[in-house]
N, CA, C and O atoms as a DFTB+ gen file, in Angstrom:
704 C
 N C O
     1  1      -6.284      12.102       7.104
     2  2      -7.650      12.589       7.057
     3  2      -8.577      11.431       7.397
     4  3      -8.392      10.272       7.028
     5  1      -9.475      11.814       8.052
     6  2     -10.123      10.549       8.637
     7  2     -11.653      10.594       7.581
     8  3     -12.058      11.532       6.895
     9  1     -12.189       9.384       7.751
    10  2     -14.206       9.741       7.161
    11  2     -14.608      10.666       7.456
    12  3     -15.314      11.116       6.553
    13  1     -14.557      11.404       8.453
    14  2     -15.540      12.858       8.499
    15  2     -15.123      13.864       7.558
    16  3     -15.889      14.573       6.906
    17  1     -13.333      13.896       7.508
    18  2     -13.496      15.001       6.631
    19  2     -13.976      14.546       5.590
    20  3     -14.134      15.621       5.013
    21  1     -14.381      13.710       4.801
    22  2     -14.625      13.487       3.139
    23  2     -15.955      14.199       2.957
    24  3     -16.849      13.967       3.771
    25  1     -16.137      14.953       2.068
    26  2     -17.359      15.617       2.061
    27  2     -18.831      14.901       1.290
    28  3     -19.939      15.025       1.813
    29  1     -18.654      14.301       0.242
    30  2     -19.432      13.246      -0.518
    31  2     -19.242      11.919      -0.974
    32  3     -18.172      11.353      -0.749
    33  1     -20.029      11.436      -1.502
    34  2     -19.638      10.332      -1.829
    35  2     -18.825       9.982      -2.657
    36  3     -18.312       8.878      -2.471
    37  1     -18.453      10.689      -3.730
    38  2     -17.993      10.996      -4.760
    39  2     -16.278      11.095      -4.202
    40  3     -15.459      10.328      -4.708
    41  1     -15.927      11.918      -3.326
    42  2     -14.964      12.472      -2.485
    43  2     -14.294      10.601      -1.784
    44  3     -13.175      10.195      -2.097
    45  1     -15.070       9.933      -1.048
    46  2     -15.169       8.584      -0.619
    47  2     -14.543       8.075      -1.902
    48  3     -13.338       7.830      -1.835
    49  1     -15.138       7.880      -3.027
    50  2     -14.905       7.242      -3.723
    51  2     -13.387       7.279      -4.193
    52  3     -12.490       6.451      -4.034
    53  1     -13.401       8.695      -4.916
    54  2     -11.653       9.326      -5.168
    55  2     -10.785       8.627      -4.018
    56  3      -9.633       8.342      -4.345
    57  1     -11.093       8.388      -3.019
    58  2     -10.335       8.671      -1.102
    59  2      -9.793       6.779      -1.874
    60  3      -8.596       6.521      -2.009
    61  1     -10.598       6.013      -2.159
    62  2     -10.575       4.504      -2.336
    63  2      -9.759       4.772      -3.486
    64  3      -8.585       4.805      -3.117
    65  1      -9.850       4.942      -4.507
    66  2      -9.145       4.901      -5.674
    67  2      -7.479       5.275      -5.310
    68  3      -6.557       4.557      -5.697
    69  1      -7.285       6.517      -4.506
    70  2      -6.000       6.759      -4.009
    71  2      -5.464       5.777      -3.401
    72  3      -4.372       5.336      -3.759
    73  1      -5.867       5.483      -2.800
    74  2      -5.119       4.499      -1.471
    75  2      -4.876       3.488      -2.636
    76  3      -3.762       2.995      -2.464
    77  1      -5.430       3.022      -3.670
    78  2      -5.435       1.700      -4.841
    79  2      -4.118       2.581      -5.172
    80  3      -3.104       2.376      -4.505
    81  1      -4.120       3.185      -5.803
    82  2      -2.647       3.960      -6.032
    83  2      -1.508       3.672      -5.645
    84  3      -0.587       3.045      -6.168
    85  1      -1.674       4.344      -4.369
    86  2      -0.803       4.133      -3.519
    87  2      -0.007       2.038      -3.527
    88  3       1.165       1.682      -3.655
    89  1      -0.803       1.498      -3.406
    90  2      -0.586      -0.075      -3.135
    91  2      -0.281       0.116      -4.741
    92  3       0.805       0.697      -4.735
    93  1      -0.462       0.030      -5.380
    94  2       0.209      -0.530      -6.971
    95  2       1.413      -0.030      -7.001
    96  3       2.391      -0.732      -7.258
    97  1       1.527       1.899      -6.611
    98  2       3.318       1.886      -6.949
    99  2       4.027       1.411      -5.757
   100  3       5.110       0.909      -6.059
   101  1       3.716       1.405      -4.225
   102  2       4.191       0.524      -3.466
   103  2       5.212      -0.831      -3.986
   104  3       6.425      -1.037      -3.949
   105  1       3.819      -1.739      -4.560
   106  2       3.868      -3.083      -5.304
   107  2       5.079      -2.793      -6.145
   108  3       6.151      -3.364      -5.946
   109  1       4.869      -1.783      -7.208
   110  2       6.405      -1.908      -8.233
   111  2       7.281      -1.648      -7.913
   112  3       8.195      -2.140      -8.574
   113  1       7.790      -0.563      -6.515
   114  2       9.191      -0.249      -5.392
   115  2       9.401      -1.624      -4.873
   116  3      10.605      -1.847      -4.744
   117  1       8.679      -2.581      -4.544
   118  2       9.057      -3.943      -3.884
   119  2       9.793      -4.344      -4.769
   120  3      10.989      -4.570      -4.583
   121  1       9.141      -4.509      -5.977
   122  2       9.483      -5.461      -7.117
   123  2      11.282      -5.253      -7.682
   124  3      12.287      -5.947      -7.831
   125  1      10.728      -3.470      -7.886
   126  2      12.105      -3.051      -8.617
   127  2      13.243      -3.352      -7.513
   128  3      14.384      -3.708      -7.806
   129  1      12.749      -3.152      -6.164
   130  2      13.887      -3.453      -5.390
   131  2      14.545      -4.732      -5.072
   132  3      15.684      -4.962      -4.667
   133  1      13.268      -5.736      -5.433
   134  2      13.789      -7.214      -5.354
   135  2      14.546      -7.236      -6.595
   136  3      15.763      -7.244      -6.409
   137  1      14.258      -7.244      -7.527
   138  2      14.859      -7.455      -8.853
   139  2      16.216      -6.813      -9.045
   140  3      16.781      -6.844     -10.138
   141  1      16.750      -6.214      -7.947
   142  2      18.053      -5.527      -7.485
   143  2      18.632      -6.105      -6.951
   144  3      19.781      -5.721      -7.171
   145  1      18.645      -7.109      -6.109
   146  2      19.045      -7.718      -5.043
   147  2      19.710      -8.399      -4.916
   148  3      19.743      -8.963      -6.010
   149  1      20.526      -8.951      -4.173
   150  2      21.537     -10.316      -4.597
   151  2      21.167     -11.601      -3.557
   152  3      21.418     -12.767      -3.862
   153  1      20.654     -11.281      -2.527
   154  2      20.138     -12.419      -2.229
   155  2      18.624     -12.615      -2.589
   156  3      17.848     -11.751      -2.997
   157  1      18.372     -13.964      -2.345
   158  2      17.216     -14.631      -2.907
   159  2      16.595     -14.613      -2.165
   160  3      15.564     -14.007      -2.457
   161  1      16.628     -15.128      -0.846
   162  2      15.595     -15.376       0.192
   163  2      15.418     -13.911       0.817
   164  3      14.885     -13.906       1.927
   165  1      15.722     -12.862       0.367
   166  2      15.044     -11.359       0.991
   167  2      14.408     -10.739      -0.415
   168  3      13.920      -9.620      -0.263
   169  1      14.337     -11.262      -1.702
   170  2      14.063     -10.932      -3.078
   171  2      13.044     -11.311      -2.993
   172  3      12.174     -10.486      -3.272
   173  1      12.608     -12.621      -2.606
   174  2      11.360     -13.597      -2.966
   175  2      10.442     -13.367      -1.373
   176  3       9.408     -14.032      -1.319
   177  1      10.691     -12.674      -0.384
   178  2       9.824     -11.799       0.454
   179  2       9.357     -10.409       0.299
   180  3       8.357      -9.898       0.802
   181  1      10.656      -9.629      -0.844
   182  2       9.767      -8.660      -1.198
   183  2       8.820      -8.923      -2.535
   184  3       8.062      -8.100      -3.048
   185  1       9.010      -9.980      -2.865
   186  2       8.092     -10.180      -4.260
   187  2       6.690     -10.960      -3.646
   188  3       5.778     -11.405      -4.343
   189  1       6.756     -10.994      -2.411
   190  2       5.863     -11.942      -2.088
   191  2       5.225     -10.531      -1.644
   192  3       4.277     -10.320      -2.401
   193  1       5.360      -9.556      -0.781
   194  2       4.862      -8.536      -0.825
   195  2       4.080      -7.484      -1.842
   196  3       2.994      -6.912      -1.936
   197  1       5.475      -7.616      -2.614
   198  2       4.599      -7.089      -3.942
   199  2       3.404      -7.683      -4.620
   200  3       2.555      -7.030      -5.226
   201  1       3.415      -9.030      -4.457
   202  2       2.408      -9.727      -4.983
   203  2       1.301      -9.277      -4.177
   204  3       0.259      -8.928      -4.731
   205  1       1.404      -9.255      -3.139
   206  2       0.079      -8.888      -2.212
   207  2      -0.327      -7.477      -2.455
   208  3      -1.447      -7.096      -2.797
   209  1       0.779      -6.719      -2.224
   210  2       0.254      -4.998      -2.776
   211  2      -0.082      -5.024      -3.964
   212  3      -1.159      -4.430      -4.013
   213  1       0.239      -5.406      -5.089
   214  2      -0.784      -5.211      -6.269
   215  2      -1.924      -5.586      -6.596
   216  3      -2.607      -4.942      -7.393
   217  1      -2.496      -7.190      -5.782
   218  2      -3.503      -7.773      -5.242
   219  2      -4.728      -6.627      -4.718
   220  3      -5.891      -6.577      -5.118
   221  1      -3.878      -5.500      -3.423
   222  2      -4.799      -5.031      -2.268
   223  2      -5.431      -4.067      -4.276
   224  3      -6.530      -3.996      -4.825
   225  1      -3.785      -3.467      -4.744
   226  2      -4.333      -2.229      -5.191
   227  2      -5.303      -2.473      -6.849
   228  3      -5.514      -1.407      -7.430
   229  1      -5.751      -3.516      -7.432
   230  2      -7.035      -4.099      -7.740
   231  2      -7.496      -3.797      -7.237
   232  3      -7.912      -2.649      -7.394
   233  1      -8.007      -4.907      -5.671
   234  2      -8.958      -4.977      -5.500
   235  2      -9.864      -3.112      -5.384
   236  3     -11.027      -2.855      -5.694
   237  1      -8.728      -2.081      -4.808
   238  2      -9.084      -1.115      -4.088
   239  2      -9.475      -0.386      -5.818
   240  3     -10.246       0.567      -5.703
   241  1      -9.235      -0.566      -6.705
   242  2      -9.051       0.497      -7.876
   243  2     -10.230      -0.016      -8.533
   244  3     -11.116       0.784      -8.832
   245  1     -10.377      -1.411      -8.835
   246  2     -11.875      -2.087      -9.061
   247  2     -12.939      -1.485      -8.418
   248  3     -13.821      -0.772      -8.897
   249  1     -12.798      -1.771      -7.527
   250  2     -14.117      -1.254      -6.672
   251  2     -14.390       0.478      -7.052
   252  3     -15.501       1.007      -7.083
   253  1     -13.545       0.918      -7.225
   254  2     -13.630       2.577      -7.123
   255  2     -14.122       2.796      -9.135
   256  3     -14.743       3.749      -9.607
   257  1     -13.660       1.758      -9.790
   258  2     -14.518       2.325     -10.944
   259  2     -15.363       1.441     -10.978
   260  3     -15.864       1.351     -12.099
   261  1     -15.920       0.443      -9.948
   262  2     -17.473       0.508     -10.176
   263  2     -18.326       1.384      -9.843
   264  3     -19.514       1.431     -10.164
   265  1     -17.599       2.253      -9.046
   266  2     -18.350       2.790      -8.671
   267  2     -18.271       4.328      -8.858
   268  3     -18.681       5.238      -8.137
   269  1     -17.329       4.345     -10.567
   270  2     -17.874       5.564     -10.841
   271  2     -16.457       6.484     -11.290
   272  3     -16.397       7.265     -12.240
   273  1     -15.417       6.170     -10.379
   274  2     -14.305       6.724     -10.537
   275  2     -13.117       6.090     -11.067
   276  3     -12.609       5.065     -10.614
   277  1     -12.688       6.798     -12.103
   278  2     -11.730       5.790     -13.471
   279  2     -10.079       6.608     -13.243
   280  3      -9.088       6.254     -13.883
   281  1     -10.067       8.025     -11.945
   282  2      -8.912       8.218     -12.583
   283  2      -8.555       9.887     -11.947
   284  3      -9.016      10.937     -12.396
   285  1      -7.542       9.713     -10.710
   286  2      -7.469      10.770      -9.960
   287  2      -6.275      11.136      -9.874
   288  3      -5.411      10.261      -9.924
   289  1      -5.916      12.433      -9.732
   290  2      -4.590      12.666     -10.349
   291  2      -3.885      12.952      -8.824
   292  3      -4.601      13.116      -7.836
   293  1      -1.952      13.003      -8.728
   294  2      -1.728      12.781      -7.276
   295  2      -1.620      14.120      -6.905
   296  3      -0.960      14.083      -5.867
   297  1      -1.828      15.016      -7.099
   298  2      -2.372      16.421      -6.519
   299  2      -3.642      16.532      -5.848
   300  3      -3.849      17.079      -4.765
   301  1      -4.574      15.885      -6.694
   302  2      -5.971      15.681      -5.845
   303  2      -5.510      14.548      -4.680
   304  3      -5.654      14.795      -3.483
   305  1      -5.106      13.647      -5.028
   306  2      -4.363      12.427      -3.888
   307  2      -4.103      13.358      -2.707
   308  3      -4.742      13.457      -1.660
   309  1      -3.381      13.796      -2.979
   310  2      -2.584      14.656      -1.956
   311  2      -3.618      15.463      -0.707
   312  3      -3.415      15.487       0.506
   313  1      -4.536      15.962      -1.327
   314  2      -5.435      16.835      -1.333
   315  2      -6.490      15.717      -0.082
   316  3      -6.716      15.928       1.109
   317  1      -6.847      14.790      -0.785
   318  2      -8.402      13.940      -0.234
   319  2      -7.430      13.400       1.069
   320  3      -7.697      13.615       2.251
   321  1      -6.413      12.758       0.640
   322  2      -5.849      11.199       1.316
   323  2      -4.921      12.113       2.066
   324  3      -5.307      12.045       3.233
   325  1      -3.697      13.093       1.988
   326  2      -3.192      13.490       3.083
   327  2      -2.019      13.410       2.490
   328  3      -1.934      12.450       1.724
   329  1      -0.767      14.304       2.597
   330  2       0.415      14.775       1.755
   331  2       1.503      13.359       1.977
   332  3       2.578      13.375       1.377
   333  1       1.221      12.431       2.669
   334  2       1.652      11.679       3.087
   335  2       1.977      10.630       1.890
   336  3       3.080      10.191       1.564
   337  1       0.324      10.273       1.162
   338  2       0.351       9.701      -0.116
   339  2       1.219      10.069      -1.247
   340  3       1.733       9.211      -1.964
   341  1       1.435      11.687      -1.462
   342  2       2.048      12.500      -1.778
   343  2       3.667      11.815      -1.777
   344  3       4.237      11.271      -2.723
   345  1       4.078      12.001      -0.654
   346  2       5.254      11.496      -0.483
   347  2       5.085       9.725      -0.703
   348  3       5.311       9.230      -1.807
   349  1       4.936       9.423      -0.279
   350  2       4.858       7.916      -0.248
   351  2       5.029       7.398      -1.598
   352  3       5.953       6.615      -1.817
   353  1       4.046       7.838      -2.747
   354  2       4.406       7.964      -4.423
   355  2       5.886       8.144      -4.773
   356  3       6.745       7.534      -5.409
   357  1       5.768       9.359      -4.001
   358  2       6.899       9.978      -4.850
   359  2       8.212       8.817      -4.235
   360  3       8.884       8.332      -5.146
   361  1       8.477       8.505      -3.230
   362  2       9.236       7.953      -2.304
   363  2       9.461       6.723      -3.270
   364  3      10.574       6.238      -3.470
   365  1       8.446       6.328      -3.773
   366  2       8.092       4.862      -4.343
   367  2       8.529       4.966      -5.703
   368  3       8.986       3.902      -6.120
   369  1       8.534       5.813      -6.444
   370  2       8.467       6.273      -7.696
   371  2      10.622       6.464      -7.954
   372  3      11.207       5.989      -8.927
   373  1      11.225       7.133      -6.970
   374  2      12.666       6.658      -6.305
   375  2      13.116       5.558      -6.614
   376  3      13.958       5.469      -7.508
   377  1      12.646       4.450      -5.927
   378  2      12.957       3.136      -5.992
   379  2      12.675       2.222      -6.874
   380  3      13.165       1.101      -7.006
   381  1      11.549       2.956      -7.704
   382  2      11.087       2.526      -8.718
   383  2      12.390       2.217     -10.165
   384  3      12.795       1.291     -10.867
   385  1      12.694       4.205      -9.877
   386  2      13.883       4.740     -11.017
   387  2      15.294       3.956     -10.377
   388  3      16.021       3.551     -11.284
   389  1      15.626       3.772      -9.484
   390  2      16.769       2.702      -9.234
   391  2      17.645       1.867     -10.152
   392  3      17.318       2.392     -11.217
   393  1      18.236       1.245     -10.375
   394  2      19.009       0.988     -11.589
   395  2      20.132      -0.024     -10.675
   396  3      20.035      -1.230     -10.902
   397  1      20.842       0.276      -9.990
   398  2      21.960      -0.716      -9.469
   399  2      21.537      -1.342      -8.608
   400  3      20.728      -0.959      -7.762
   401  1      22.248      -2.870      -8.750
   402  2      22.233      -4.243      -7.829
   403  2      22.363      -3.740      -6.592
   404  3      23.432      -3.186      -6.339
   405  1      21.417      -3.804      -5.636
   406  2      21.893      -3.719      -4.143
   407  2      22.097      -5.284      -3.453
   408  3      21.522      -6.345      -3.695
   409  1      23.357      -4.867      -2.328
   410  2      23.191      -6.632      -1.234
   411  2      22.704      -6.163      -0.352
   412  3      22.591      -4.966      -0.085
   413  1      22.186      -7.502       0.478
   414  2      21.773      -7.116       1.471
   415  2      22.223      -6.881       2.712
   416  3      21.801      -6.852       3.869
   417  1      23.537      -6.670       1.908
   418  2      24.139      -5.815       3.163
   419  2      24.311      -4.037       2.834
   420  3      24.880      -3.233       3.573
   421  1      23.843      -3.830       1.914
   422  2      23.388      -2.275       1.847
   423  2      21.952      -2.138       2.114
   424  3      21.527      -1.056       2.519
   425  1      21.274      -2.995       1.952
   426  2      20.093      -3.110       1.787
   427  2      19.628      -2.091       2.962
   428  3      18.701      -1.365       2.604
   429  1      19.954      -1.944       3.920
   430  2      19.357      -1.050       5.307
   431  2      19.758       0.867       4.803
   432  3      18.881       1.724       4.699
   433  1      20.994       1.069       4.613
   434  2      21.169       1.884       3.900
   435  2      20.717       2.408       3.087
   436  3      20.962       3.609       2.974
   437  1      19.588       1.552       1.860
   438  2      19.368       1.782       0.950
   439  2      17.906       2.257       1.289
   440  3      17.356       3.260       0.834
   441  1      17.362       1.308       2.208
   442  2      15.918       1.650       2.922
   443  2      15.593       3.192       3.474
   444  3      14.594       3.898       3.338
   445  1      17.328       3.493       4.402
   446  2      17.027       4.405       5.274
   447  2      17.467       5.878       4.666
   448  3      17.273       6.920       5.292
   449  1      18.284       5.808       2.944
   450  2      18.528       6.528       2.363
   451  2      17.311       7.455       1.037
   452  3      17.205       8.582       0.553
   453  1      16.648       6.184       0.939
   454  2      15.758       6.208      -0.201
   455  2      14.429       7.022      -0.006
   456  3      13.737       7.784      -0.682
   457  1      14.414       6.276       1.730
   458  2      12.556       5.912       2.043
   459  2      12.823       5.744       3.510
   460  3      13.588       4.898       3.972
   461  1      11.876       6.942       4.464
   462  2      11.511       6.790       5.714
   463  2      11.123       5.563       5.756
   464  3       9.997       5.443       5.274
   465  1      11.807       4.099       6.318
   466  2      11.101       3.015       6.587
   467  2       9.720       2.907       7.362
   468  3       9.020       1.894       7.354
   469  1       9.482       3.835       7.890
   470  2       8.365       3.832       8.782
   471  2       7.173       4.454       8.137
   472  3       6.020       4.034       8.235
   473  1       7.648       5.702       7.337
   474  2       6.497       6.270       6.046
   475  2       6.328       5.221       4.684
   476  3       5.212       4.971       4.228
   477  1       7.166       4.838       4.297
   478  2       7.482       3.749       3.037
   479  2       6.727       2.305       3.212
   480  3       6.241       1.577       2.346
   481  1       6.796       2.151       4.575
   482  2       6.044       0.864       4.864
   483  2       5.143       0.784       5.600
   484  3       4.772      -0.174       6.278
   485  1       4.681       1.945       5.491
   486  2       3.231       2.267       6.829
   487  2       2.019       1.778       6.220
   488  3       0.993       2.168       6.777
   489  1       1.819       0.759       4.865
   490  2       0.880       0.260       4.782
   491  2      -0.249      -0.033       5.636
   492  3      -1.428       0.033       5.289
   493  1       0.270      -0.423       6.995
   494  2      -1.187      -1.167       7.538
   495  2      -1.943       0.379       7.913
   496  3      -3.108       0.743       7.750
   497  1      -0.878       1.019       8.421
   498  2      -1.667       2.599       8.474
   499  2      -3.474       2.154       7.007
   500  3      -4.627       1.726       7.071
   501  1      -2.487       2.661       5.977
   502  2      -3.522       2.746       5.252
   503  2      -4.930       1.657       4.966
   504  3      -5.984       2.010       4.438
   505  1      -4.696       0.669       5.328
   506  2      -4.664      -0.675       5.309
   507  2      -6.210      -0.470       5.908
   508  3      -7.346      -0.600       5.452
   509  1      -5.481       0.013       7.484
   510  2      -7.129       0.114       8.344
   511  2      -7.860       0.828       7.821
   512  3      -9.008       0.437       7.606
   513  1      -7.462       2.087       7.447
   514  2      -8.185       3.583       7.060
   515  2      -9.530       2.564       6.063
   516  3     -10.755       2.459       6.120
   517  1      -8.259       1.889       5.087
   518  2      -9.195       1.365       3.755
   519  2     -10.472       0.337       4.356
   520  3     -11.511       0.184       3.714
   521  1     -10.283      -0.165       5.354
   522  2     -11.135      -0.755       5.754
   523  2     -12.488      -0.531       6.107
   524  3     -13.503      -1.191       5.885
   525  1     -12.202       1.043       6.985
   526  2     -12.635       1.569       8.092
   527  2     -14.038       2.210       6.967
   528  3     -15.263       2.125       7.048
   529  1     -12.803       3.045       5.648
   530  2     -13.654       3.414       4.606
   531  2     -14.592       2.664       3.757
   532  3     -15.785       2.951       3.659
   533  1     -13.935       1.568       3.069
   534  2     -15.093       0.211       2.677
   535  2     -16.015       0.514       3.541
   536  3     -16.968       1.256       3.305
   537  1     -15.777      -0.060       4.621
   538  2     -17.524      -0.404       5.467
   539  2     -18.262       0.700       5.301
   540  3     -19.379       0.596       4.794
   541  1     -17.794       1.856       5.673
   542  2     -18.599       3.081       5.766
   543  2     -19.221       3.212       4.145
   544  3     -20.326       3.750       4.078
   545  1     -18.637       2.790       2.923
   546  2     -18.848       3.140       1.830
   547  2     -20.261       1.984       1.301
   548  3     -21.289       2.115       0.637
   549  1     -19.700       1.067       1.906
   550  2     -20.736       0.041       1.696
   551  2     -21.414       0.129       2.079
   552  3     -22.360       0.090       1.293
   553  1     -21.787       0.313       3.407
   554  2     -22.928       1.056       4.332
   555  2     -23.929       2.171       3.568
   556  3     -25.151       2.148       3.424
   557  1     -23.081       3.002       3.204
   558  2     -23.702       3.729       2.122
   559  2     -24.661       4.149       0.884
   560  3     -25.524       4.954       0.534
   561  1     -23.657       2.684       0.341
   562  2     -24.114       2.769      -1.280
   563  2     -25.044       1.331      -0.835
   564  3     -25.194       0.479      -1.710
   565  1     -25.708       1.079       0.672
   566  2     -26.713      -0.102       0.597
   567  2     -26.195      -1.440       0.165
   568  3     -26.943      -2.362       0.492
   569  1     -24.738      -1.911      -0.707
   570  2     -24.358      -3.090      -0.788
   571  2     -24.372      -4.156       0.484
   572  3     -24.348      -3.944       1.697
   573  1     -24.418      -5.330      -0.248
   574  2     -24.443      -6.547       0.758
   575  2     -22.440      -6.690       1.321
   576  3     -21.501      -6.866       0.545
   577  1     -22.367      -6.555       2.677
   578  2     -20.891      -6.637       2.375
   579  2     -20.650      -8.397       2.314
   580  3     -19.822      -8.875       1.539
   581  1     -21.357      -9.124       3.090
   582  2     -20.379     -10.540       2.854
   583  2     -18.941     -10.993       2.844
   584  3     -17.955     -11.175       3.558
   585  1     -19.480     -11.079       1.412
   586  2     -17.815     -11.489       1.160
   587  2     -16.670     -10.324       1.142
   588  3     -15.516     -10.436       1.555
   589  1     -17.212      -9.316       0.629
   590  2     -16.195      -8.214       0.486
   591  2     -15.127      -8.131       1.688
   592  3     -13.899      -8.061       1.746
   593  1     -16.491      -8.186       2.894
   594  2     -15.630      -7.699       3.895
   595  2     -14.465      -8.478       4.544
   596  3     -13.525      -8.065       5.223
   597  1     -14.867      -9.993       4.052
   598  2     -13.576     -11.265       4.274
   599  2     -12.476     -10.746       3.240
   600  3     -11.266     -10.802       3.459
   601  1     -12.947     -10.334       2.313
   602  2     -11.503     -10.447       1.503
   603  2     -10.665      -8.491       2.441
   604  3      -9.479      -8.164       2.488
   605  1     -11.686      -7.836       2.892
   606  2     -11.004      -6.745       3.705
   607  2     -10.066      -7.142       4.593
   608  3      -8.846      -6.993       4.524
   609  1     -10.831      -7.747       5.573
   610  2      -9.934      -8.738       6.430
   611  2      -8.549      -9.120       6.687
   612  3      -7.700      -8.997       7.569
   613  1      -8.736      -9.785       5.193
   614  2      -7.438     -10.484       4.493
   615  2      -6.378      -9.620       4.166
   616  3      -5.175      -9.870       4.227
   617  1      -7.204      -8.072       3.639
   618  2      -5.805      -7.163       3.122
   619  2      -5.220      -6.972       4.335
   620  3      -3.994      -6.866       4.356
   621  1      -6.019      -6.887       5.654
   622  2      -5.545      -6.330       6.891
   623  2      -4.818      -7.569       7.321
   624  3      -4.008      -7.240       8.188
   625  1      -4.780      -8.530       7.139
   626  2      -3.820      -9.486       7.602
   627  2      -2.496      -9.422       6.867
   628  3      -1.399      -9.169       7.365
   629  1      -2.830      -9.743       5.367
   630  2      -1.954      -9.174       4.855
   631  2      -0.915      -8.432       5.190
   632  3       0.249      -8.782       4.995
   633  1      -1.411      -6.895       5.944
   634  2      -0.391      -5.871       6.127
   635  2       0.525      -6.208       6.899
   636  3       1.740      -6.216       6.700
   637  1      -0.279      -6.596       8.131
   638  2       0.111      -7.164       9.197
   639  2       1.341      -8.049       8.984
   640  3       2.391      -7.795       9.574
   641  1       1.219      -9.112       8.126
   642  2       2.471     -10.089       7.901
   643  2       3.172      -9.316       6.819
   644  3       4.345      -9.687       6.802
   645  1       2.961      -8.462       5.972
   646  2       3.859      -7.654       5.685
   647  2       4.960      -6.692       6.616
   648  3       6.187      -6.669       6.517
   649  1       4.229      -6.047       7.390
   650  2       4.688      -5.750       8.718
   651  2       6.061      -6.499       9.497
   652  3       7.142      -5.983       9.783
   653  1       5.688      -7.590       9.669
   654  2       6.590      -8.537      10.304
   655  2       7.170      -9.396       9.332
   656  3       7.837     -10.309       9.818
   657  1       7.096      -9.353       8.021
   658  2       8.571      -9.576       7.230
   659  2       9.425      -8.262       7.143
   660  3      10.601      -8.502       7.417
   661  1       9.176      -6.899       6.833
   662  2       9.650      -6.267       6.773
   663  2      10.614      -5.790       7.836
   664  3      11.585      -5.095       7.537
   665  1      10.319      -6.202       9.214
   666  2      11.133      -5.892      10.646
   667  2      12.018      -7.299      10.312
   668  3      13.237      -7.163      10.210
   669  1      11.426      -8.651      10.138
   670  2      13.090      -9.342       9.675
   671  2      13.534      -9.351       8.760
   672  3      14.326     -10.292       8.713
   673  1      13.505      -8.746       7.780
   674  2      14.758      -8.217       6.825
   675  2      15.450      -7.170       7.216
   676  3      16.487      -6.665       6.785
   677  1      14.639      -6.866       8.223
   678  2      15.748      -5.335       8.468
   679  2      16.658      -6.252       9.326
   680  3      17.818      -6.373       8.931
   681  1      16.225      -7.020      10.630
   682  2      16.930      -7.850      11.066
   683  2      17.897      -8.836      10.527
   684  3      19.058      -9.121      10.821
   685  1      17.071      -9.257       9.663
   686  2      18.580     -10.057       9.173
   687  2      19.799      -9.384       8.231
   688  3      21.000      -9.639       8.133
   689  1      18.806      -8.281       7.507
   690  2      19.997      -7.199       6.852
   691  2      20.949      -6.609       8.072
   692  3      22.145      -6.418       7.850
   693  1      20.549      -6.414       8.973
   694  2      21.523      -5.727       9.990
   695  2      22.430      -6.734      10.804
   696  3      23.107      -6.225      11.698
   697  1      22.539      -8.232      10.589
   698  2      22.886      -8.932      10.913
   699  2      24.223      -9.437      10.041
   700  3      25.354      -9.718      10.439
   701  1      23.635      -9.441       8.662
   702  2      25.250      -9.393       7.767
   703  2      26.301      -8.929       7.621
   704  3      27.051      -9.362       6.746
């Protein structure tokens, strides 16, 4: 769903709070999956990820109860942000419930069994949207963006090098 469909501001606001969602249980599927893992140097790239997705999903969940909204349930998610979020939760929420040591030599298996790699890690997808939405929101509500919009920036870089760790672990997982 793009900015036009959102109907109010209010609607905007919920739209920000989701996507914060989204990046926090993201963040704990990294985690739980590193904390599975048997190697180190593909554990401590998804924790480095996770660190950043729980980072974006602050910053995105802060902002949304300053501005009003404390708390949207994933049916409405589903609803504002697009069934995609929907899945993506739920996808996340999977990996979350996980329980056995994976190597990383299942590790691709485990990606392509669990979680559409391409839906599961389509962060920057959301990444821009969130961006695209900030400005428009800020624009809005008359705030100064400044700084905000550097630290936007940053989530979008962020994704980006999330992005390209995630294609070499698949690489080097498919290499073992």
């Amino acid at each position: 769903m793009g900015f036009e469909g959102l109907k109010d501001r209010g609607e905007l606001v919920r739209f920000l709070f989701c996507c914060g969602l989204v990046e926090g249980r993201i963040s704990d599927a990294y985690r739980s999956l590193a904390s599975r893992l048997n190697d180190d140097v593909v554990k401590t790239l998804l924790e480095y990820i996770a660190d950043d997705s729980l980072k974006h999903s602050k910053i995105l969940l802060g902002v949304s109860n300053y501005l009003g909204v404390r708390d949207v349930d994933l049916e409405e998610c589903g609803r504002i942000v697009g069934s995609t979020t929907t899945h993506m939760i739920e996808d996340a929420e999977k990996v979350i419930a996980g329980v056995g040591k994976v190597s990383v030599e299942e590790l691709q298996s485990t990606f392509d069994n669990l979680v559409d790699l391409e839906r599961y890690f389509g962060e920057e997808y959301f990444s821009m949207i969130q961006l695209k939405l900030f400005e428009a929101l800020l624009e809005f509500e008359k705030i100064e963006i400044g700084l905000l919009r550097e630290i936007l920036e940053y989530i979008v870089e962020d994704e980006r090098r999330h992005e390209r760790i995630l294609k070499a672990i698949r690489m080097y997982a498919r290499g073992k």
